[in-house]
Coordinates of C-alpha atoms in Angstrom, one line a residue:
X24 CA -37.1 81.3 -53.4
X25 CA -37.0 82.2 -49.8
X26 CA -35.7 79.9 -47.3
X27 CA -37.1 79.1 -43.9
X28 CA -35.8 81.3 -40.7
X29 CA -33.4 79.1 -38.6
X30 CA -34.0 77.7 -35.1
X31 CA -31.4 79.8 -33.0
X32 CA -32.1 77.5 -30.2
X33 CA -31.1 74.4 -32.8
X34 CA -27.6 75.0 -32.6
X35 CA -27.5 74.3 -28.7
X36 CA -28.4 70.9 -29.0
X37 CA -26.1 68.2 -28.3
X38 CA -25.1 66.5 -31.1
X39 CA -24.8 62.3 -30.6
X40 CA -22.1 62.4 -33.4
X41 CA -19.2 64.1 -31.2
X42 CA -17.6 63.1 -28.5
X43 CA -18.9 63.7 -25.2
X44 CA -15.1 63.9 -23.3
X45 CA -16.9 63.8 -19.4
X46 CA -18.9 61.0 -21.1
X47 CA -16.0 59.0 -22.0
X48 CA -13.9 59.4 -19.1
X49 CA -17.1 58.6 -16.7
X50 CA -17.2 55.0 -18.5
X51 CA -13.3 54.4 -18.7
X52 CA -13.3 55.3 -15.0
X53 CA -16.3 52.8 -14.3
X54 CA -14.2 50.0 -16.4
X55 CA -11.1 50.6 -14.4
X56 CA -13.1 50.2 -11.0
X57 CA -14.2 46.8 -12.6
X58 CA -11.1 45.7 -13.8
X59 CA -9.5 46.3 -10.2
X60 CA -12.2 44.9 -8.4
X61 CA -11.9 42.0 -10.7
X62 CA -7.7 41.6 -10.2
X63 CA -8.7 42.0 -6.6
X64 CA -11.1 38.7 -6.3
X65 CA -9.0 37.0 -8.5
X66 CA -5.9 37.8 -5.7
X67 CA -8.4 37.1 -3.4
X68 CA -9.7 33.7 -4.9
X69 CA -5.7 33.1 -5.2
X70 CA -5.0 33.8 -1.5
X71 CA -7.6 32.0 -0.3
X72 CA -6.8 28.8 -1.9
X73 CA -3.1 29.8 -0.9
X74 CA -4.1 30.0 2.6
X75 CA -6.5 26.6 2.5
X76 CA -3.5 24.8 1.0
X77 CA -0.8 26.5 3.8
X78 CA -3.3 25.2 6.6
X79 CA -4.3 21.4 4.9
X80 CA -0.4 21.0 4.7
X81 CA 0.8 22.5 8.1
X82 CA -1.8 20.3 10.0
X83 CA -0.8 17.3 8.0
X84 CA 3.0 17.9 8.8
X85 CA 2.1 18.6 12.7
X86 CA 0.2 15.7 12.9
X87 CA 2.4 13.7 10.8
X88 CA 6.0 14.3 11.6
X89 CA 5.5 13.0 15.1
X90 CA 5.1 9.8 13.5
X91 CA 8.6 9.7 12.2
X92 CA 10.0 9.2 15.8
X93 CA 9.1 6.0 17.8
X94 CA 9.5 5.9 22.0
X95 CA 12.0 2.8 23.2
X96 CA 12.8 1.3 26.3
X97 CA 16.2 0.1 27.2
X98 CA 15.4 -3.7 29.1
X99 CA 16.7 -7.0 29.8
X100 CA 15.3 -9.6 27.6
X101 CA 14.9 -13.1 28.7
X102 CA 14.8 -15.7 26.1
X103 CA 14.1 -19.0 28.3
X104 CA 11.5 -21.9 28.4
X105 CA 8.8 -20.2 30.2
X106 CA 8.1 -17.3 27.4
X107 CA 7.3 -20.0 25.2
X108 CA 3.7 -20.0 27.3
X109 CA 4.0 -16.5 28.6
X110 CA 6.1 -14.1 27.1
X111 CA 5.5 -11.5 28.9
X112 CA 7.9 -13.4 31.7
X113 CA 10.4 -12.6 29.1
X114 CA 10.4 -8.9 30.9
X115 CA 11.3 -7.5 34.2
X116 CA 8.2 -7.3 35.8
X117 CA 8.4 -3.5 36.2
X118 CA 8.0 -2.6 32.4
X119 CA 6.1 -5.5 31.4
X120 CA 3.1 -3.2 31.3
X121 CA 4.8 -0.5 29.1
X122 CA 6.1 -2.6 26.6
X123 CA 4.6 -3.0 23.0
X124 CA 1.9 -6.0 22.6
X125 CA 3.3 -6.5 19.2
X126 CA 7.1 -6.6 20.9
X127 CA 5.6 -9.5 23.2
X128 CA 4.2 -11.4 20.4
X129 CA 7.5 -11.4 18.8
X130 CA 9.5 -12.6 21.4
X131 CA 7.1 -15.6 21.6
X132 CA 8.0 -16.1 18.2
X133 CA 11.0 -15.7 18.5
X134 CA 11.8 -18.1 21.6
X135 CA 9.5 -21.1 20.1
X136 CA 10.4 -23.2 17.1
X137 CA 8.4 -25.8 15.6
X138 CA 9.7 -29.7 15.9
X139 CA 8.1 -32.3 14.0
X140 CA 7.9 -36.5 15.1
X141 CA 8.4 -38.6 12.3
X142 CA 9.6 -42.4 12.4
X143 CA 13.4 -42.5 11.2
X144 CA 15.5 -45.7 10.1
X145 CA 18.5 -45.6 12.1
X146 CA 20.7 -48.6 9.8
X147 CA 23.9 -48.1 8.7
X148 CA 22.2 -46.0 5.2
X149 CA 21.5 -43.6 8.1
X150 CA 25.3 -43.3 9.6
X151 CA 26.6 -42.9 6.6
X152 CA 24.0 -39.9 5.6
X153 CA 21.2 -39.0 7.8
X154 CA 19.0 -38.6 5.4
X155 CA 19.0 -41.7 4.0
X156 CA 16.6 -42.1 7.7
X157 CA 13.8 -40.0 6.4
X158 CA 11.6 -42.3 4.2
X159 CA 7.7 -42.6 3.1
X160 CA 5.1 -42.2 6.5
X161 CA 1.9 -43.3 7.0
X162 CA -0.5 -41.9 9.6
X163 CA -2.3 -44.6 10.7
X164 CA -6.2 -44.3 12.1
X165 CA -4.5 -45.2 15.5
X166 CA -2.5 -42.2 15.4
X167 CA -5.1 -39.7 15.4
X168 CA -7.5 -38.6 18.1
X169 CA -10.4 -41.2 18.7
X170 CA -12.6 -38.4 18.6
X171 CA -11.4 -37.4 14.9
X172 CA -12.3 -41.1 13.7
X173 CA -15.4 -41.6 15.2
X174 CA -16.9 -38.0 14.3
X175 CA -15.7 -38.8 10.4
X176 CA -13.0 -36.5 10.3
X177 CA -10.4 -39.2 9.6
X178 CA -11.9 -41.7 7.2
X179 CA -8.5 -43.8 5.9
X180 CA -4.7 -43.1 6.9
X181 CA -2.9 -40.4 5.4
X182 CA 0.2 -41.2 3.2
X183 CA 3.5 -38.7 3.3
X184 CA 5.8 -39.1 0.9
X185 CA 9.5 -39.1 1.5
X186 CA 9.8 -36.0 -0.6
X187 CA 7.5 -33.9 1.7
X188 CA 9.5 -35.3 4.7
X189 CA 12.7 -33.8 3.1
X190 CA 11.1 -30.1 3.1
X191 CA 9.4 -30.9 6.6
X192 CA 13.2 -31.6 8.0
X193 CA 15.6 -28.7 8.2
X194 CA 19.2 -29.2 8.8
X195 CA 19.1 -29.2 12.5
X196 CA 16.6 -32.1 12.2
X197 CA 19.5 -33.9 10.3
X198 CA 21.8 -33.4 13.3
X199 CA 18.9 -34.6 15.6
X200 CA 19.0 -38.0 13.7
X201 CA 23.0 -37.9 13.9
X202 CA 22.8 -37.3 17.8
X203 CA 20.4 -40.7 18.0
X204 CA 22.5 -43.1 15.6
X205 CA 25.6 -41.3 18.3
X206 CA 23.7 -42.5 21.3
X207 CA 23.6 -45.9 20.3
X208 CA 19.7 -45.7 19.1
X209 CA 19.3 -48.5 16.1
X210 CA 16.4 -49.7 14.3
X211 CA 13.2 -47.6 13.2
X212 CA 12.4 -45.3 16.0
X213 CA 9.8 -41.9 16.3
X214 CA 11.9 -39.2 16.9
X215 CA 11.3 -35.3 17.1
X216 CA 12.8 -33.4 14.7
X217 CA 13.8 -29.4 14.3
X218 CA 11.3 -28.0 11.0
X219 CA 12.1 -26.2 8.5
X220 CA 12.4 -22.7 8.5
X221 CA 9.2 -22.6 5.7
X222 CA 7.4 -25.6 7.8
X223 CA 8.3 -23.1 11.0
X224 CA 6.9 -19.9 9.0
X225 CA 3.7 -21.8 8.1
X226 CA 3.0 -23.3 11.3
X227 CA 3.3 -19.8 13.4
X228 CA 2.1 -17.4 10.8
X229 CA 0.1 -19.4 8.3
X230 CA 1.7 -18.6 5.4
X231 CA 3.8 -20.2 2.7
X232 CA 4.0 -24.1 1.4
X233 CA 1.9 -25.2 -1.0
X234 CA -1.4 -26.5 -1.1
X235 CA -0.4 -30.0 -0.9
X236 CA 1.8 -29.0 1.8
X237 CA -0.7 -27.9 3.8
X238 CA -2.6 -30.5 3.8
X239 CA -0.3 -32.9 4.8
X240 CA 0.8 -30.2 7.8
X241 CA -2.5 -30.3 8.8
X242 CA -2.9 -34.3 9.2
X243 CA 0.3 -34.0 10.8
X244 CA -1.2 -31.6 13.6
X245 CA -4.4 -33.2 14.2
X246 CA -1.9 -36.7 15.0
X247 CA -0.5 -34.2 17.7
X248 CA 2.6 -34.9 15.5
X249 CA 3.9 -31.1 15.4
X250 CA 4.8 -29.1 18.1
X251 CA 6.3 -25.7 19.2
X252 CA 9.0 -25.8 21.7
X253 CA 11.4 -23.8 23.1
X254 CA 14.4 -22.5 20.3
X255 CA 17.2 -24.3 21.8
X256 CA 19.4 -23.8 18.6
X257 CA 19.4 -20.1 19.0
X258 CA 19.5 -19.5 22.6
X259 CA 20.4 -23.1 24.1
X260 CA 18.8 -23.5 27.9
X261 CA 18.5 -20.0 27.7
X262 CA 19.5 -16.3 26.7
X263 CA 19.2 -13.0 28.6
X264 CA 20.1 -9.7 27.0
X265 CA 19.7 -6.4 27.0
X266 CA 17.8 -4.5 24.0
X267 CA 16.0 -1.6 23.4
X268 CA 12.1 -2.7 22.6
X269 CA 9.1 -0.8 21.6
X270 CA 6.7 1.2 24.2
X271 CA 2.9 0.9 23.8
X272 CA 1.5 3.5 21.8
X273 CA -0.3 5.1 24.6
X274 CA 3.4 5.3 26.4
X275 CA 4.3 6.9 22.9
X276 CA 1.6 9.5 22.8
X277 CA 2.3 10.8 26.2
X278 CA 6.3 11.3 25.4
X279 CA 5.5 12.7 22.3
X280 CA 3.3 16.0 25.0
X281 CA 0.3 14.8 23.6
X282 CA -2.6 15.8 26.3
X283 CA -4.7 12.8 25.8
X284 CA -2.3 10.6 27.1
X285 CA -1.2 12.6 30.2
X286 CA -3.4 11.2 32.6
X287 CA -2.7 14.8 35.0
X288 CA -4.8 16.7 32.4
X289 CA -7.9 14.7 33.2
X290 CA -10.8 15.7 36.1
X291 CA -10.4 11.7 36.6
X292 CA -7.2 10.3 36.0
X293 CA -9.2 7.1 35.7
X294 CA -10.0 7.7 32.6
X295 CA -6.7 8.5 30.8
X296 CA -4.8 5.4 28.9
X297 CA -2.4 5.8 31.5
X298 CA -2.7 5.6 34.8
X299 CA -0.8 8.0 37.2
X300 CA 1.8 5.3 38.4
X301 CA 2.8 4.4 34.9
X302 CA 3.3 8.0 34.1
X303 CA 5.0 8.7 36.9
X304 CA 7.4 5.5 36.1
X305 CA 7.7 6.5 32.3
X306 CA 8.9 10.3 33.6
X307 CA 11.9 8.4 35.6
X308 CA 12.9 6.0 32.7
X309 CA 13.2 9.1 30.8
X310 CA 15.4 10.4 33.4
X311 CA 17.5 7.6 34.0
X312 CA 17.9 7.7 29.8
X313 CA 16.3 4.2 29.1
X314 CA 13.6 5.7 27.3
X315 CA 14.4 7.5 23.8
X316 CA 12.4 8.6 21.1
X317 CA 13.7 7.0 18.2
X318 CA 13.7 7.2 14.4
X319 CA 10.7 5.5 13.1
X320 CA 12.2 2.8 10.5
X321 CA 9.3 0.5 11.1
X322 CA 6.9 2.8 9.5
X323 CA 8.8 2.4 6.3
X324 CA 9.8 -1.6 6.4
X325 CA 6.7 -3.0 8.4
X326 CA 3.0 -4.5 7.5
X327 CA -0.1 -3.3 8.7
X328 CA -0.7 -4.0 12.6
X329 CA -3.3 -4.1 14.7
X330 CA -1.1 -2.5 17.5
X331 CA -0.1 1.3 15.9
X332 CA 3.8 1.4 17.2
X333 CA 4.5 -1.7 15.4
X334 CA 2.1 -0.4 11.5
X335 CA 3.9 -0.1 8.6
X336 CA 3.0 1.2 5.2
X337 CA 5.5 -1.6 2.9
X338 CA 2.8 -3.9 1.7
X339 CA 0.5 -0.9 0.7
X340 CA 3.7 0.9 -0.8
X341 CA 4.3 -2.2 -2.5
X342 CA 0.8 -2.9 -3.6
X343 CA 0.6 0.5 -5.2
X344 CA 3.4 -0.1 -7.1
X345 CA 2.4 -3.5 -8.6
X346 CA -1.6 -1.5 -9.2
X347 CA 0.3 1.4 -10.8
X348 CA 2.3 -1.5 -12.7
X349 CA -0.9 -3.1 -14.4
X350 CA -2.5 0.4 -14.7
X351 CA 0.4 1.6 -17.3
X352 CA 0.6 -1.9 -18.5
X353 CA -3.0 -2.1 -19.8
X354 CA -4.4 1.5 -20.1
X355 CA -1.5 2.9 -21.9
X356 CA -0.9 0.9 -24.9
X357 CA -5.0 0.4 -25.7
X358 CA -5.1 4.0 -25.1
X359 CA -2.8 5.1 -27.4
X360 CA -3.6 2.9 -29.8
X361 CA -7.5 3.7 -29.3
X362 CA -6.4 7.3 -29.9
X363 CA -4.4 6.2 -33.2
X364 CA -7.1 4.7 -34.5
X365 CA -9.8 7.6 -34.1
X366 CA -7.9 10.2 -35.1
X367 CA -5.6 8.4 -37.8
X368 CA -7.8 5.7 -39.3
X369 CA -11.2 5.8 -38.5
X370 CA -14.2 7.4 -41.1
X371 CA -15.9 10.2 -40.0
X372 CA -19.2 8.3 -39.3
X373 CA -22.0 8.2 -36.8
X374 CA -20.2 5.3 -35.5
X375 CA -16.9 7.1 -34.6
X376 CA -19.0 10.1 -33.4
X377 CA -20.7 7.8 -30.8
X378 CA -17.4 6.3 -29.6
X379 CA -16.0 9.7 -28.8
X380 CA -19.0 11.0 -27.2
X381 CA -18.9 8.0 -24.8
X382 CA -15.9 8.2 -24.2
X383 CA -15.4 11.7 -23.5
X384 CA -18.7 10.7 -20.8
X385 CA -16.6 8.1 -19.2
X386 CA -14.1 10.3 -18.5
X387 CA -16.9 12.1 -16.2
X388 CA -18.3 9.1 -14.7
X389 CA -17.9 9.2 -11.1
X390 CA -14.9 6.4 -9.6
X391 CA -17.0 4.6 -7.5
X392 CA -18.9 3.1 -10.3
X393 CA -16.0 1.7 -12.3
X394 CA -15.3 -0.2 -8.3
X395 CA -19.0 -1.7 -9.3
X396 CA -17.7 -2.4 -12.9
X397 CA -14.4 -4.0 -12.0
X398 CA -16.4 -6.3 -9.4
X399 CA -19.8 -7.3 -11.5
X400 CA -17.5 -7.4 -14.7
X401 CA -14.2 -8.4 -13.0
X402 CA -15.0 -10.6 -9.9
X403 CA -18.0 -12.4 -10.4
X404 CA -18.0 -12.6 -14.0
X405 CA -14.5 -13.1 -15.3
X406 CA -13.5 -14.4 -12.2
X407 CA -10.2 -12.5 -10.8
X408 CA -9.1 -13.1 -7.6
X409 CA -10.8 -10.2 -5.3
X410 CA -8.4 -8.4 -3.1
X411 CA -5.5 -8.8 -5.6
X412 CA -3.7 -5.9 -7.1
X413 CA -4.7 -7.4 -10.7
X414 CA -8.5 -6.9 -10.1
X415 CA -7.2 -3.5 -8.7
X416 CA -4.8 -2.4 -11.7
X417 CA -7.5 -4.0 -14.2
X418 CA -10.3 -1.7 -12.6
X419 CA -8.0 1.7 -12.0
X420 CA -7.2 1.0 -16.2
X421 CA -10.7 0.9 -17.0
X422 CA -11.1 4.7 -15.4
X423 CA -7.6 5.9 -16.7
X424 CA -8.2 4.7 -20.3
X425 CA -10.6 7.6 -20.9
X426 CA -8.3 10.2 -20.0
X427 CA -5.4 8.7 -21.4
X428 CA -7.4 8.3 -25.2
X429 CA -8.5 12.1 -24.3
X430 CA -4.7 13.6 -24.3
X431 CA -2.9 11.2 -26.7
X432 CA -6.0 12.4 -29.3
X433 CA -4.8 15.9 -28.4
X434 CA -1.3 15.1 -28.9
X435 CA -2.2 13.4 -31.9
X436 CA -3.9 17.0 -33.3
X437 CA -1.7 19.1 -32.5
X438 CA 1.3 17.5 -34.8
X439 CA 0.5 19.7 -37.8
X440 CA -0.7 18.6 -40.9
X441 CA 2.3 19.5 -43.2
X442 CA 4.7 16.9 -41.7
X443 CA 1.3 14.3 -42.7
X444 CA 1.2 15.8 -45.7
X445 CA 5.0 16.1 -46.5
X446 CA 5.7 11.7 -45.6
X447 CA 2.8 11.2 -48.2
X448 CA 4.9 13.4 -50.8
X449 CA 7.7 11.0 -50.0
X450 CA 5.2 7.8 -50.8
X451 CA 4.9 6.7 -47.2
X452 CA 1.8 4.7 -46.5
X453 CA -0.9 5.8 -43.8
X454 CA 0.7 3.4 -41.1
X455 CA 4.5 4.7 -41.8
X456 CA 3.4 8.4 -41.4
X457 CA 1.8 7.9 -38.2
X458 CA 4.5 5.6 -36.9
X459 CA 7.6 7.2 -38.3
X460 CA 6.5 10.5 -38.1
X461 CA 3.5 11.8 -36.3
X462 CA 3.6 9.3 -33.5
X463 CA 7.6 9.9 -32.0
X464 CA 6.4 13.7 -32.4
X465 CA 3.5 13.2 -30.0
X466 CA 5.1 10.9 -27.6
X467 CA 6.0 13.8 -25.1
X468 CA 2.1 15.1 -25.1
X469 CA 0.9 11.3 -24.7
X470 CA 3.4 11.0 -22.0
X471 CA 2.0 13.8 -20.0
X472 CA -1.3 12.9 -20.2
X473 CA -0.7 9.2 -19.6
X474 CA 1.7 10.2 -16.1
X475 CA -0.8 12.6 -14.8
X476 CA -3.9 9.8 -15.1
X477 CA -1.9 7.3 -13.4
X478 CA -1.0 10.0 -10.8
X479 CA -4.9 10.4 -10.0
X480 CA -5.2 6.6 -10.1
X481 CA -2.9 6.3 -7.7
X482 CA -4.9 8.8 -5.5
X483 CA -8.0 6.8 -5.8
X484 CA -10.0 4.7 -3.2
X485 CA -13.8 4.6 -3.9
X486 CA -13.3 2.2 -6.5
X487 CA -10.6 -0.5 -4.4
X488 CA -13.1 -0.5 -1.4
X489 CA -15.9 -1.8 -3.7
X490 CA -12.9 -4.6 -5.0
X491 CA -11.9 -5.5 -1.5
X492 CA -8.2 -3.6 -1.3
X493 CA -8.8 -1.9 1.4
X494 CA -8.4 -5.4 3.5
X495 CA -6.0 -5.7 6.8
X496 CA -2.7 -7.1 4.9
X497 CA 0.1 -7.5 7.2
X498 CA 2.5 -8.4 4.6
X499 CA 3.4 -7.4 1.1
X500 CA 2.0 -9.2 -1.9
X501 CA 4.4 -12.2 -3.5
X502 CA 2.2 -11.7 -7.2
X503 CA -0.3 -10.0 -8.4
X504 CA -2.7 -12.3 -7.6
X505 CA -2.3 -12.3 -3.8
X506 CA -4.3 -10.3 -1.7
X507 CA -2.8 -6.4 -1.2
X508 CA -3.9 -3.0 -0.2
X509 CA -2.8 0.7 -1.3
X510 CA -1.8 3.7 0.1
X511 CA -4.9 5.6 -0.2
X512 CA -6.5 2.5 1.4
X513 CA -4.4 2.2 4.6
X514 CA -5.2 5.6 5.2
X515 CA -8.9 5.2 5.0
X516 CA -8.2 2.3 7.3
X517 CA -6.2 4.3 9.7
X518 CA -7.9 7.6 9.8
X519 CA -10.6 5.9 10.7
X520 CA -9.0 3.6 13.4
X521 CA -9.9 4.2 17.1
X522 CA -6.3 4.8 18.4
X523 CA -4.9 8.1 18.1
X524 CA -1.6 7.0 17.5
X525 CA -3.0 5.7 14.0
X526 CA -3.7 9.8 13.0
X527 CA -0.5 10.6 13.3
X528 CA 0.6 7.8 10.7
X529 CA -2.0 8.3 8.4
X530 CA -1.0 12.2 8.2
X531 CA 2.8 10.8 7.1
X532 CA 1.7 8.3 4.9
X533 CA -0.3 11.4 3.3
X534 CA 2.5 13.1 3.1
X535 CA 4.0 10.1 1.4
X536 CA 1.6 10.5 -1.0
X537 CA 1.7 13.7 -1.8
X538 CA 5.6 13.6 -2.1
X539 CA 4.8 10.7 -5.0
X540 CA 2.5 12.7 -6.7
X541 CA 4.2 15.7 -6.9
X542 CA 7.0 13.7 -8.1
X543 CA 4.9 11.7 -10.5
X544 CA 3.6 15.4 -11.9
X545 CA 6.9 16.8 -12.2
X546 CA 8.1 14.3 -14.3
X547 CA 5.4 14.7 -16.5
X548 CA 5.9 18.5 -16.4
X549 CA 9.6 18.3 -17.4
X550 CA 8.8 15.8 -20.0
X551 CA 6.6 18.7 -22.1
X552 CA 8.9 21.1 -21.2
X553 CA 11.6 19.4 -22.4
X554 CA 10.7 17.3 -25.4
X555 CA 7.4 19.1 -26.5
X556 CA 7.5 20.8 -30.0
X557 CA 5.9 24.2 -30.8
X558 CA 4.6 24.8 -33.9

């Protein structure tokens, strides 16, 4: 047997089984380029976002930080009859154009109480306890405006009962009645009479009494039976003193170096807020240290204002809280439970499937449609009060109640199956594994999850503008069913406000917000870190 002659050129081919060594370290050195191009973007990616979030913060504490000190001018006040229908006398004439509108308004408040003229039995009841003068009043037809009969407005006369009188009265009415029965004054005799501070409150800012109240108030008025005149009982025939008062925010912004307000940086000083006079004026005040730039403790304590030195962020502060309240109130325990439920108890059906795939959807659905939820559903159908932080906490649960079913399901999973498994060795029943065991062991997971969907709650506005919280609310809520605002919502109101001075205030209140955030976060971080299991 003879064999074939062999290929001498066979042996020179490569062969595809060995190792080809320039091969290999041609491909390792094309996967480290990758890999280091990759850690680069990714330190890229990372210092850009580092660098976005260095620059959205440091133009939100420039802006905002300026809003933490107020200007004030050092002036006489004058507390006398005449600022009861000007207030603005109230001032010496030279600063009366640099101080705050909302300043002027509040001395007119201030200077003016409210009186009342009711008809008073002055017998001897009455001497021994005034009082005992105040009894049941009748407006009679004659008594109101001819005009008010004869148009229909009043059809009969309007009865007040002696209980009413009592609130209407305050004490210094009392004394008004003991002054009379002094003079000599007998029988039953119309006399005016200091209100109450609540009759006072109602009559210059229209709010409290009741609605019955009210109504009697306003019968009262169209008599031309209340009046506002001078506050003798605090200042006497009159006061002068000397206090330091708030500066227009235009006065404000130029103090603070803002260009916009200095009328010298403009072609025509015309058209700066100030003109060159009061600049010049405010520059020598400054001088003569009657002008200071103050800590800003009305930005913390105050309502909403139309005038921006004066704004305040307590009611929407307030009305978070009491949103954020009814959020954890109403999407927390249906949550949880929900999640108990589905992951405990239910079958695995095509009914539980469905559930979970909606509800893992809702957690995707954009905010602003749960706003038209919460008022076709809420408002017009159930009938909640619009404007009220209950329509606003009901709404803000029905977007967090997704995401709080989401994680307390996942908190639910991850307790492992041999604790289950071991309470059932021990004859517990279903409902005493998951609540004696399996339930306190996820608490810290639910926790988290629950804390960090009220946290973006709290952040939200879409929805509460289609509900009607983003309304102008000078002062803070008395119940839930009261109209309110939010944070997020003031500053949507004031970012988008004309004035300038209302930027700066909507970059702290920001800030405000981010602070509670970041707090509300690092709870819920130390709460897994502290009381989270791992298995």
């Amino acid at each position: 047997m003879t064999t074939a002659p062999s290929n001498p050129l066979a042996n020179d081919r490569p062969d595809p089984r060995r190792p080809n060594p320039a091969a290999e370290l041609a491909r390792l050195g094309r996967r480290r380029l990758r890999d280091q191009a990759f850690y680069g973007a990714t330190l890229g990616a990372i210092g850009l976002a580092a660098m976005f979030i260095v620059v959205f913060l440091g133009n939100l504490i420039a802006q905002g930080v300026p809003a933490l000190r107020q200007a004030q001018l050092q002036t006489t006040v004058t507390y006398s009859p005449q600022t009861v229908n000007d207030a603005q006398l109230a001032f010496p004439e030279d600063v009366r154009d640099l101080v705050s509108r909302e300043r002027v308004r509040e001395i007119a408040r201030q200077a003016s109480r409210v009186r009342i003229q009711l008809p008073v039995d002055l017998d001897a009841a009455a001497q021994r306890r005034p009082r005992a003068g105040l009894t049941d009043t009748t407006l009679a037809l004659d008594d109101f405006p001819a005009a008010f009969v004869r148009l229909g407005r009043i059809t009969e006369p309007v009865a007040i009962p002696r209980d009413a009188v009592l609130r209407f009265v305050g004490r210094p009415g009392l004394d008004d009645i003991q002054r009379a029965i002094d003079n000599g004054q007998t029988g039953t005799a119309p006399l005016w009479l200091w209100a109450t501070d609540a009759l006072s409150a109602y009559v210059q800012f229209g709010e409290g009494l009741s609605e019955t109240d009210r109504a009697l108030v306003a019968s009262l008025e169209q008599a031309r039976k209340v009046e506002q005149a001078f506050n003798t009982l605090d200042y006497g025939t009159g006061v002068t003193a000397t206090e330091w008062v708030l500066l227009d925010d235009d006065a404000d912004q130029y103090l603070k170096g803002y260009d916009r307000a200095d009328p010298r940086t403009y072609p025509d000083p015309a058209n700066a807020p100030l003109s060159l006079a009061q600049a010049d004026r405010i520059d020598d005040l400054l001088a003569e240290g009657r002008i200071r730039l103050a800590l800003n403790t009305g930005f913390f304590i105050n309502g909403d204002s139309n005038q921006p030195e004066a704004a305040g962020v307590w009611p929407a502060v307030w009305g978070s809280v009491m949103v954020l309240t009814i959020v954890f109130c109403l999407a927390v325990p249906i949550g949880v439970l929900t999640s108990i439920y589905l992951e405990e108890f239910a079958p695995d059906n095509w009914l539980t499937r469905t559930i979970e795939v909606n509800i893992n959807n809702l957690a995707a659905v954009p905010s602003i449609l749960f706003g038209v939820l919460g008022l076709a559903a809420l408002i017009n159908f159930i009938g909640m009060p619009r404007s009220s932080a209950l329509v606003g906490g009901a709404t803000l649960s029905l977007m967090t109640l997704p995401v709080v079913i989401i994680s307390s399901r996942a908190a639910l999973r991850a307790v492992p199956d041999s604790i289950r498994r071991a309470a059932y060795a021990m004859g517990a029943t279903r409902w005493q594994v998951v609540t004696h065991h399996v339930l306190p062991l996820a608490i810290p997971g639910i926790m988290t999850g629950s804390i960090i969907g009220i946290a973006q709650a709290m952040g939200e506005t879409a929805p509460l503008i289609i509900i009607g919280l983003i309304a102008f609310v000078p002062d803070a809520a008395s119940s839930a069913l009261d109209p309110t605002t939010v944070m997020p919502a003031q500053v949507f109101n004031w970012w988008g406000n004309s004035q300038p001075a209302f930027t700066e205030r909507a970059a702290l209140m920001i800030l405000l917000l981010l602070a509670v955030l970041f707090v509300l976060n690092g709870v819920a971080v130390f709460i897994r870190a502290k009381f989270e299991k791992q298995w």
